[in-house]
CSV table of C-alpha atoms and ligand atoms in Angstrom, one decimal:
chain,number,residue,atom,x,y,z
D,116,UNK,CA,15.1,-176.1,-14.2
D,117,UNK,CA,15.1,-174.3,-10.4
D,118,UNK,CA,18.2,-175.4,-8.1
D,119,UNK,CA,19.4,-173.4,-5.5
D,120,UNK,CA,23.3,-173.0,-6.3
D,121,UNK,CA,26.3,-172.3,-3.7
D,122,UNK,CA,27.4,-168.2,-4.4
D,123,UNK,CA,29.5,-168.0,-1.7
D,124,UNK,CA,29.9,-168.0,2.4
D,125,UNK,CA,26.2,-167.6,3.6
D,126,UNK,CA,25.0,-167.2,0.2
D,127,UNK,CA,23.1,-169.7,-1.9
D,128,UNK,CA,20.9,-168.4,-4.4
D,129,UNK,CA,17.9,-169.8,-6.5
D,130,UNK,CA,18.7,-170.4,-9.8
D,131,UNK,CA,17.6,-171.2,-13.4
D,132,UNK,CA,19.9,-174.2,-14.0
D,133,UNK,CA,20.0,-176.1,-17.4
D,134,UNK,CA,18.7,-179.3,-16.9
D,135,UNK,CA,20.6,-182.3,-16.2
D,136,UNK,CA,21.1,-184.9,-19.3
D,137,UNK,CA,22.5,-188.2,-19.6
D,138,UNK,CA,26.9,-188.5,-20.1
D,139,UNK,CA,27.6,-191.7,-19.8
D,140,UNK,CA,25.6,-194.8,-20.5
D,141,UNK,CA,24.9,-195.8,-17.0
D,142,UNK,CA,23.2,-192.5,-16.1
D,143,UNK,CA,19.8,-192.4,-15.2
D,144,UNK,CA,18.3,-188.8,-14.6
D,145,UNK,CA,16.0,-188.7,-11.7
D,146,UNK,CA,13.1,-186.1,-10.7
D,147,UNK,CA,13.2,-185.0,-7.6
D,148,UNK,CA,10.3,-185.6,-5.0
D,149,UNK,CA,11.7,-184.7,-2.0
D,150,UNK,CA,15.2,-183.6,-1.3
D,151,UNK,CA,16.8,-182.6,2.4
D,152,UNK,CA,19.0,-180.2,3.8
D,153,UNK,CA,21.8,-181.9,6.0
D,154,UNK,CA,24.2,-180.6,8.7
D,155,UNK,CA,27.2,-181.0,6.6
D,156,UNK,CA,25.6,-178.8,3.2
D,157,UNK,CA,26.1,-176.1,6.6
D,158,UNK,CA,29.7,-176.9,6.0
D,159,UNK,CA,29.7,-175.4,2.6
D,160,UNK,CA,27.1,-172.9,3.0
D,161,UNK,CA,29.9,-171.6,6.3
D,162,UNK,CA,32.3,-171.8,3.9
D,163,UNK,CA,34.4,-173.9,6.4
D,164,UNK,CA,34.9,-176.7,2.9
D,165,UNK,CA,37.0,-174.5,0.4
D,166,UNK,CA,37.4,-174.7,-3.3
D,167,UNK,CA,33.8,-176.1,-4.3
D,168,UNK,CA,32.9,-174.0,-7.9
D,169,UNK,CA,30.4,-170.9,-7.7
D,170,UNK,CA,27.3,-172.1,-9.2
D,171,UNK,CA,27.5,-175.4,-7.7
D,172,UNK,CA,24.0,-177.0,-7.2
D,173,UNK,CA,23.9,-178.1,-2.9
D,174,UNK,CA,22.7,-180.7,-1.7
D,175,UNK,CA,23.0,-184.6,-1.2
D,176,UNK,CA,19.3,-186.1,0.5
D,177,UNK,CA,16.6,-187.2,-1.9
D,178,UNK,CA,13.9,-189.6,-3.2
D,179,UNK,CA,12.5,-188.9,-6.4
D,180,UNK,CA,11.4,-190.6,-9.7
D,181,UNK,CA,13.5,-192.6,-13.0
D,182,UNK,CA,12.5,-190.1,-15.8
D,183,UNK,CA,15.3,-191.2,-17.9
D,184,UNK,CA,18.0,-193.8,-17.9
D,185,UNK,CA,20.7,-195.0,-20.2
D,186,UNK,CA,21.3,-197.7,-22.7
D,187,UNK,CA,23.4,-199.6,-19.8
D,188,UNK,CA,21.0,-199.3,-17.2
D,189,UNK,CA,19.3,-202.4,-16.9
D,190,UNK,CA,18.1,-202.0,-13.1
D,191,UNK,CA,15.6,-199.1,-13.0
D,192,UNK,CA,13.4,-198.0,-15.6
D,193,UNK,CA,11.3,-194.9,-16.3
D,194,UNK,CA,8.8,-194.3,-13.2
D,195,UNK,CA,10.6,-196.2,-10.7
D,196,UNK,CA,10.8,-194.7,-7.4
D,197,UNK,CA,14.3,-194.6,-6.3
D,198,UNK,CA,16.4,-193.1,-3.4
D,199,UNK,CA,20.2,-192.8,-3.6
D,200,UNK,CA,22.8,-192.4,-0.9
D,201,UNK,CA,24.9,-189.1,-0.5
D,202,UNK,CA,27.7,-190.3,-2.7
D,203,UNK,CA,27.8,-192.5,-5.9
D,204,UNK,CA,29.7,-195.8,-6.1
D,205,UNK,CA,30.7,-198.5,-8.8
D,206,UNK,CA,29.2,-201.5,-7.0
D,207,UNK,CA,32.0,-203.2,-8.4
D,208,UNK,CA,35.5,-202.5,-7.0
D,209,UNK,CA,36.8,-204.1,-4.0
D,210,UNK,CA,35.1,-201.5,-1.6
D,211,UNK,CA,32.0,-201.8,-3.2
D,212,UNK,CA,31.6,-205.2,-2.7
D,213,UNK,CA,32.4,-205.4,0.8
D,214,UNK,CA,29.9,-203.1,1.5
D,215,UNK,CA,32.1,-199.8,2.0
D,216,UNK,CA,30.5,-198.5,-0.7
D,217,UNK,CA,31.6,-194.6,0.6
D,218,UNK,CA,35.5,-195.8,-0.5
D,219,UNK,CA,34.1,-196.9,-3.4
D,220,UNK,CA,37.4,-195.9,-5.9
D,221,UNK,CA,34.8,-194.3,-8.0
D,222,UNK,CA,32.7,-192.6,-5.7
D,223,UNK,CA,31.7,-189.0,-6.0
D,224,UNK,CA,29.3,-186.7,-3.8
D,225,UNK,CA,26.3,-184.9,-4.7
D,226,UNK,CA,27.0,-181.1,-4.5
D,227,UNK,CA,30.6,-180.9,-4.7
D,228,UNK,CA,31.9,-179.8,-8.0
D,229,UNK,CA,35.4,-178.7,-7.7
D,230,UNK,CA,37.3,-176.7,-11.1
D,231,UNK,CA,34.4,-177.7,-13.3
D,232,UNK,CA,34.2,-181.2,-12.3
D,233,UNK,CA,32.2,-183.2,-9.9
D,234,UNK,CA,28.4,-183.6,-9.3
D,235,UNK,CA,25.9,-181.1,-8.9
D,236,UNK,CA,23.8,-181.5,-6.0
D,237,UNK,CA,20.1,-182.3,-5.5
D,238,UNK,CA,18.4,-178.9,-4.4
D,239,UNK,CA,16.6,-178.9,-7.8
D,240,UNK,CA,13.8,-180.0,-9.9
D,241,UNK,CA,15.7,-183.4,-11.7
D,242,UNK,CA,19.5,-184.6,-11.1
D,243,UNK,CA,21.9,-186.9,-12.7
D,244,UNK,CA,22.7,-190.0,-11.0
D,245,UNK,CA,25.7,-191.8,-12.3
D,246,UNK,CA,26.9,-195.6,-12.2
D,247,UNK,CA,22.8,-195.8,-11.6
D,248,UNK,CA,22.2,-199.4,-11.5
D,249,UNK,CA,24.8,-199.5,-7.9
D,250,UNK,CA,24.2,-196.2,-6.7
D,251,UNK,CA,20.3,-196.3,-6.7
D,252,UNK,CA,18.0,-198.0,-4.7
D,253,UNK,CA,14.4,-199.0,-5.2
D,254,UNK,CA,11.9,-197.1,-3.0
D,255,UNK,CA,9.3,-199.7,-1.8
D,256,UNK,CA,5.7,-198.4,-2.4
D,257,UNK,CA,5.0,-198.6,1.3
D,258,UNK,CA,8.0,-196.0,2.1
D,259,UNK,CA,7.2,-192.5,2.0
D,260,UNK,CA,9.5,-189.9,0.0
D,261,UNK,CA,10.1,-188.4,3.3
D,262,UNK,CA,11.4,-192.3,4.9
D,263,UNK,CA,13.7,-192.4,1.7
D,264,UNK,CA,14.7,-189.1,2.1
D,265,UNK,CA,16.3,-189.9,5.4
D,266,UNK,CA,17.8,-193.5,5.0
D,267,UNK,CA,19.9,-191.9,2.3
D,268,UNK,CA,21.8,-190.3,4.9
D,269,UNK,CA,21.0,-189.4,8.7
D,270,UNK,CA,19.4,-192.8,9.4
D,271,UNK,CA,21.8,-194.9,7.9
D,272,UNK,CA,24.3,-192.3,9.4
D,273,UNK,CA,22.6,-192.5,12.9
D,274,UNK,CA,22.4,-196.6,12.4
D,275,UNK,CA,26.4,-196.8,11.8
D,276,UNK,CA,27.1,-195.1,14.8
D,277,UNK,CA,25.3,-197.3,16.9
D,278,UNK,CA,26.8,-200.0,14.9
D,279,UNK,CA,30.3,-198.8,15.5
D,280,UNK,CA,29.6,-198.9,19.0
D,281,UNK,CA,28.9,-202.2,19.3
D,282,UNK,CA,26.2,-201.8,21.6
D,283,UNK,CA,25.0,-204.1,24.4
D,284,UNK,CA,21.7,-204.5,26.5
D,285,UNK,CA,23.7,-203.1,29.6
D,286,UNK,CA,25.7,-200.7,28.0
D,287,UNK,CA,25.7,-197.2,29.2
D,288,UNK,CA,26.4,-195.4,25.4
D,289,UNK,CA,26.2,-191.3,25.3
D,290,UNK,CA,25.5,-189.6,22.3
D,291,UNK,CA,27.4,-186.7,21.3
D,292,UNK,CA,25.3,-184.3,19.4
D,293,UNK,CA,21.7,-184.2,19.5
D,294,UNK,CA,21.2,-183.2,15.9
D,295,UNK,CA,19.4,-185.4,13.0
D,296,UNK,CA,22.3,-187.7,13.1
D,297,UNK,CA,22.4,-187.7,17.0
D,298,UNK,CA,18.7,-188.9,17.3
D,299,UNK,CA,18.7,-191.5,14.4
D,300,UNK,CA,21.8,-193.1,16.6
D,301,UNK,CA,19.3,-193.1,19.6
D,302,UNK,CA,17.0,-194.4,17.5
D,303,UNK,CA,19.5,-197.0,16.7
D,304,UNK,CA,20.4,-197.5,19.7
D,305,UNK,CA,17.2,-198.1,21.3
D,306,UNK,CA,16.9,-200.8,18.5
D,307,UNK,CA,20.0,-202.3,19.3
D,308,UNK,CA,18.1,-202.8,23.4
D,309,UNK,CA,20.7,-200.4,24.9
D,310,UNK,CA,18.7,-199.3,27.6
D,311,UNK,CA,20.8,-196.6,28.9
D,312,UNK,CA,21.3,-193.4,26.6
D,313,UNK,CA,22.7,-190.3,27.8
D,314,UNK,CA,21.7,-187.4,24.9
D,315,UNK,CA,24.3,-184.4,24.9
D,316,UNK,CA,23.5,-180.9,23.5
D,317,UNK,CA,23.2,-177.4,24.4
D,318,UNK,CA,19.9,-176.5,22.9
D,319,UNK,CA,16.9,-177.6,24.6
D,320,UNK,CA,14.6,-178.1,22.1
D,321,UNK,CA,17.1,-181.2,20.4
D,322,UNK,CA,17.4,-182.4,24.0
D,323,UNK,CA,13.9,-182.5,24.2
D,324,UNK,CA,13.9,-184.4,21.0
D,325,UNK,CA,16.4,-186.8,22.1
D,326,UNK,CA,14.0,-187.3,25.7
D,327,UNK,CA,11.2,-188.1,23.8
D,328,UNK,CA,13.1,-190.6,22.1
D,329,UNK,CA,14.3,-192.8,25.1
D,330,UNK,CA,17.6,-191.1,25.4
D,331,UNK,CA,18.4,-189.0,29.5
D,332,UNK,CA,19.3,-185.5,28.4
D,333,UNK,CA,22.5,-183.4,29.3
D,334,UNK,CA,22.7,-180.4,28.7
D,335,UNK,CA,26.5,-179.5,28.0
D,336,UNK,CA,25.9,-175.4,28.9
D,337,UNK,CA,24.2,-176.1,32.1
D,338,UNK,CA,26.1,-178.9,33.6
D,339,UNK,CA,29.5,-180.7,33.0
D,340,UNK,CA,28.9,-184.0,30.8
D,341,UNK,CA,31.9,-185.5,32.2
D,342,UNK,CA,31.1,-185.0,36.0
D,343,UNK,CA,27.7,-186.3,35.1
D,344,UNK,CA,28.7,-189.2,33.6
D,345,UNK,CA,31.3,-190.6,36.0
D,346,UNK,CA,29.0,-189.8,39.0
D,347,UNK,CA,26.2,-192.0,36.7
D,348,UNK,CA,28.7,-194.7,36.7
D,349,UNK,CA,30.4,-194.9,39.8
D,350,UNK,CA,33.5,-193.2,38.0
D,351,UNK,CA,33.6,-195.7,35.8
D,352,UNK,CA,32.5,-194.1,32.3
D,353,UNK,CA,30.5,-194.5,29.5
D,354,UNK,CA,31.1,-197.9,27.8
D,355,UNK,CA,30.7,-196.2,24.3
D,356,UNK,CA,30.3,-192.6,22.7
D,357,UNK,CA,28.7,-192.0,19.8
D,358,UNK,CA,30.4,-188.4,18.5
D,359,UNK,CA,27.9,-186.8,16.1
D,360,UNK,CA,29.0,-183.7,15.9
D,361,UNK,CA,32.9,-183.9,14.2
D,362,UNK,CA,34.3,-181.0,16.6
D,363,UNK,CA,37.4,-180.7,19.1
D,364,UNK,CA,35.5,-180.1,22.2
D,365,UNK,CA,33.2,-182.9,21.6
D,366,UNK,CA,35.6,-185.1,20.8
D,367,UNK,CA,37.9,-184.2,23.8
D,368,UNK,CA,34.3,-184.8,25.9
D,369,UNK,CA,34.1,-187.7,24.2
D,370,UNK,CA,37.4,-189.2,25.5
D,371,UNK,CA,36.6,-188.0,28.8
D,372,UNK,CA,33.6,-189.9,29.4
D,373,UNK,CA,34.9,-193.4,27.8
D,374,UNK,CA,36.0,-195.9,30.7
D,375,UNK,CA,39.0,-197.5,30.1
D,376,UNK,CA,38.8,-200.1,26.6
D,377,UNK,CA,35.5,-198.4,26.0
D,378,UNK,CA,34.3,-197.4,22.2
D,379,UNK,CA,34.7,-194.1,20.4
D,380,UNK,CA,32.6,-194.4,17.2
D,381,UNK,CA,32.9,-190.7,15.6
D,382,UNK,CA,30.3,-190.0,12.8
D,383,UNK,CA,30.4,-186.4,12.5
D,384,UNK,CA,32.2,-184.4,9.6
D,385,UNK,CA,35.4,-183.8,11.3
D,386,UNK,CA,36.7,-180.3,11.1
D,387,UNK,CA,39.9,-180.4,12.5
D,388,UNK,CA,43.2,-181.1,12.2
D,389,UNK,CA,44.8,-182.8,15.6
D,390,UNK,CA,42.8,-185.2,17.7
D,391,UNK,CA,42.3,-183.5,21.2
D,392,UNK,CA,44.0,-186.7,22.9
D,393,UNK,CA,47.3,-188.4,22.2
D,394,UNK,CA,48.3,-191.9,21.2
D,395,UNK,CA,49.8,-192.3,25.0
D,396,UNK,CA,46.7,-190.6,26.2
D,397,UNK,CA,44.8,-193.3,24.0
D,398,UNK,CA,47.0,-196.3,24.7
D,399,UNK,CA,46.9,-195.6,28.5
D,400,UNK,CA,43.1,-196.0,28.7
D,401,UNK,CA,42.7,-198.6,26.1
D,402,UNK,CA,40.7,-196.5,24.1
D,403,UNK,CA,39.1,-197.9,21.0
D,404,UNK,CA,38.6,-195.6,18.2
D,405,UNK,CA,36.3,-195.6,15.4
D,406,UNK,CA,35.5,-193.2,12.6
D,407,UNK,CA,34.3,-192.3,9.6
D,408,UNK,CA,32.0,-191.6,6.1
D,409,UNK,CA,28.8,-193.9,6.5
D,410,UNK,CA,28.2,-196.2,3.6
D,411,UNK,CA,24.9,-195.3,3.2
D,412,UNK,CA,24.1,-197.4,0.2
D,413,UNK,CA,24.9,-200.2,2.1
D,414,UNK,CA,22.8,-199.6,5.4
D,415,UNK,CA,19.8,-197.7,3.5
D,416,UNK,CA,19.3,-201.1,1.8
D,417,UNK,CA,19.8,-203.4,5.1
D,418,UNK,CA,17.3,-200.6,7.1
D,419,UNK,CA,14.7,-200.6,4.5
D,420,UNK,CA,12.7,-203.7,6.4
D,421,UNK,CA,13.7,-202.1,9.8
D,422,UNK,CA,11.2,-199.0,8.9
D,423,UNK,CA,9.0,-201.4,6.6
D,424,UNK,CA,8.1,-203.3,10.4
D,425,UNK,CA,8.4,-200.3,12.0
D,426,UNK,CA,11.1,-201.0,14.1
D,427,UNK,CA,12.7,-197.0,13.2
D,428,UNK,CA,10.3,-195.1,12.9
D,429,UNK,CA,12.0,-191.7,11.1
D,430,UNK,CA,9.9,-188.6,10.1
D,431,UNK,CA,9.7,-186.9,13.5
D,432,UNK,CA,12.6,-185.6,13.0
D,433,UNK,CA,11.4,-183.7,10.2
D,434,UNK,CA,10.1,-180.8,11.1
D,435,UNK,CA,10.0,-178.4,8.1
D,436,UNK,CA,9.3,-178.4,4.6
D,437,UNK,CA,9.4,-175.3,2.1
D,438,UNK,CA,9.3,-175.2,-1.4
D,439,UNK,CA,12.6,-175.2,-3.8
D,440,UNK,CA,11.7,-171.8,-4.5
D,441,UNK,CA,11.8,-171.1,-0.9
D,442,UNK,CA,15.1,-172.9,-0.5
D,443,UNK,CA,17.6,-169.5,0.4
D,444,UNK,CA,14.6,-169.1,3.2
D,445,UNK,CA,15.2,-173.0,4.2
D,446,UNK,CA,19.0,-172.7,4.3
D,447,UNK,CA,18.7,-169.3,6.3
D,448,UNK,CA,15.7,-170.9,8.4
D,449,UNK,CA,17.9,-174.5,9.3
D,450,UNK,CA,21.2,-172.8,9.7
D,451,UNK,CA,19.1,-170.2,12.3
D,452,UNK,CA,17.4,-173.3,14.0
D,453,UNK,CA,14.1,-171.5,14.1
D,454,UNK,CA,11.1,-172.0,14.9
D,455,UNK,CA,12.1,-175.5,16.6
D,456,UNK,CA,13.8,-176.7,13.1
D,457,UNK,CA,15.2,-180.1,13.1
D,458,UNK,CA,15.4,-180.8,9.6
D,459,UNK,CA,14.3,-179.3,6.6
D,460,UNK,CA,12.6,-181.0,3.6
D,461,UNK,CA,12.4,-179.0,0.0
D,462,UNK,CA,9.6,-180.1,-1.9
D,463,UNK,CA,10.0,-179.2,-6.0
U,19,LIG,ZN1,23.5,-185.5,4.6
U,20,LIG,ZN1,33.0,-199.1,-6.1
């Protein structure tokens, strides 16, 4: 089969894979209809995650099709359409089943294969799913591939956030990062009735995006976010922050802006070793700090009737789709933001 495989920094390459076949009994192999490129396959294709194999399919968004499943899989059958979070999980340890399905203890992530192990990704025509009766999820026939494609990761992603921040009507919330994951937590946000949203980035197109979406844009290279904010708010701050991005500076922003006992919910893929604030710094404005992986096959599920109602409404935000064999183009074209790109569908 076609997948486009990780080479090396800045290099991905498309590839004549063998195709994926069933290991363990609870496998189902799926066919991919639509698969995604995502901010954080950027942090492989940078190189800034180390250690992932040469050869590794990328790649962790998609919907597709059951064209195989094993003897122990008793949920799906051939011809379902399914969707499946970014990582795999058991749906039976004690993560699992209190919903923080991305600690599952078995959970694994599509597109990281480390010394010969691990899961190849889902840039290709079919992948593997293991442990498929809890990872997958049933694709109602009034969602599109392109809505699955994005509850499998930035909306339930974006959702999280807003979640994290425990959001209220009169809440002043700024979001961090005006990327797919920043404007699915607008989205969110909006949902939750917040009905002030300040949108920080420092390309105008996203800010545009994040305008047209409720949010009041800020653009972090024309003005200073924190002087904004407090003069917004009577130097009070922002009651919450919802950090999409996962870098120093955005995080040190986000501090700034917080008032005192406000919310720091930080969904971005952190790259960084020390925190840009210190446990006095924290404990002297009461900060409240949240963070992590989103447990996507928990929210996809609980957001399915959101979209269904049309309360989210997703696919603006996806702006491009190429085909697989097109997918080095894709990675060059997302990575370059051109042409307006927001996020990039591959279509096998
Ligand atoms: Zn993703
Ligand atoms: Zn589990």
């Amino acid at each position: 089969m076609k997948a486009i495989t990780f080479q090396g920094i800045k290099c991905v390459q498309l590839s004549e894979a063998p195709d994926p076949e069933i290991i363990s009994k609870k496998d189902a192999i799926v066919k991919v209809e639509r698969a995604a490129i995502c901010g954080s396959d950027m942090h492989v294709y940078h190189g800034r995650e180390t250690g992932i194999d040469v050869g590794t399919i990328m790649g962790h968004e998609f919907t597709g099709t059951v064209v195989d499943a094993g003897e122990k899989v008793s949920n799906f059958k051939v011809g379902d359409r399914v969707f499946s979070p970014f990582t795999v999980n058991c749906g039976e340890c004690h993560f699992c089943k209190i919903g923080l399905t991305a600690r599952c203890v078995k959970s694994q992530l599509y597109g990281w294969r480390e010394n010969g192990s691990g899961l190849h990704g889902v840039h290709a025509e079919y992948v593997r799913v293991p442990m498929a009766d809890a990872t997958l999820i049933s694709l109602p026939d009034d969602l599109s591939w392109e809505q699955g494609n994005l509850l499998a990761d930035i909306a339930s992603t974006g959702y999280f956030g807003a979640e994290l921040a425990e959001l209220k009507t009169d809440d002043i919330c700024v979001v961090i990062g005006c990327g797919p994951v920043g404007i699915m937590a607008i989205k969110a946000a909006k949902y939750f009735r917040c009905k002030t949203i300040y949108a920080v980035d420092g390309i105008d197109f996203r800010l545009d995006f994040a305008k047209q979406n409720g949010a009041i844009p800020v653009n972090y290279l024309n003005e200073s976010v924190v002087e904004k904010i407090l003069e917004r708010t009577n130097g009070i701050g922002a009651d919450s922050v919802i950090e999409a991005v996962g870098s120093k500076s955005s995080m040190k922003t986000a501090f700034n802006i917080l008032r005192p006992g406000g919310i720091l919910a930080s969904v971005g893929v952190q790259a960084f070793d020390q925190l840009p604030f210190s446990p006095p710094d924290m404990y002297d404005k009461n900060i409240i700090l949240k963070a992590g992986r989103c447990s996507s096959r928990f929210y996809a599920e609980k957001l399915i009737p959101l979209v269904q109602n049309g309360d989210l409404q997703l696919t603006d935000v996806i702006t491009h789709t190429f085909d697989l064999k097109d997918g080095v183009e894709a990675y060059r074209f997302f990575d370059e933001k051109k042409d307006k790109c927001l996020k990039v569908l591959l279509k096998p």
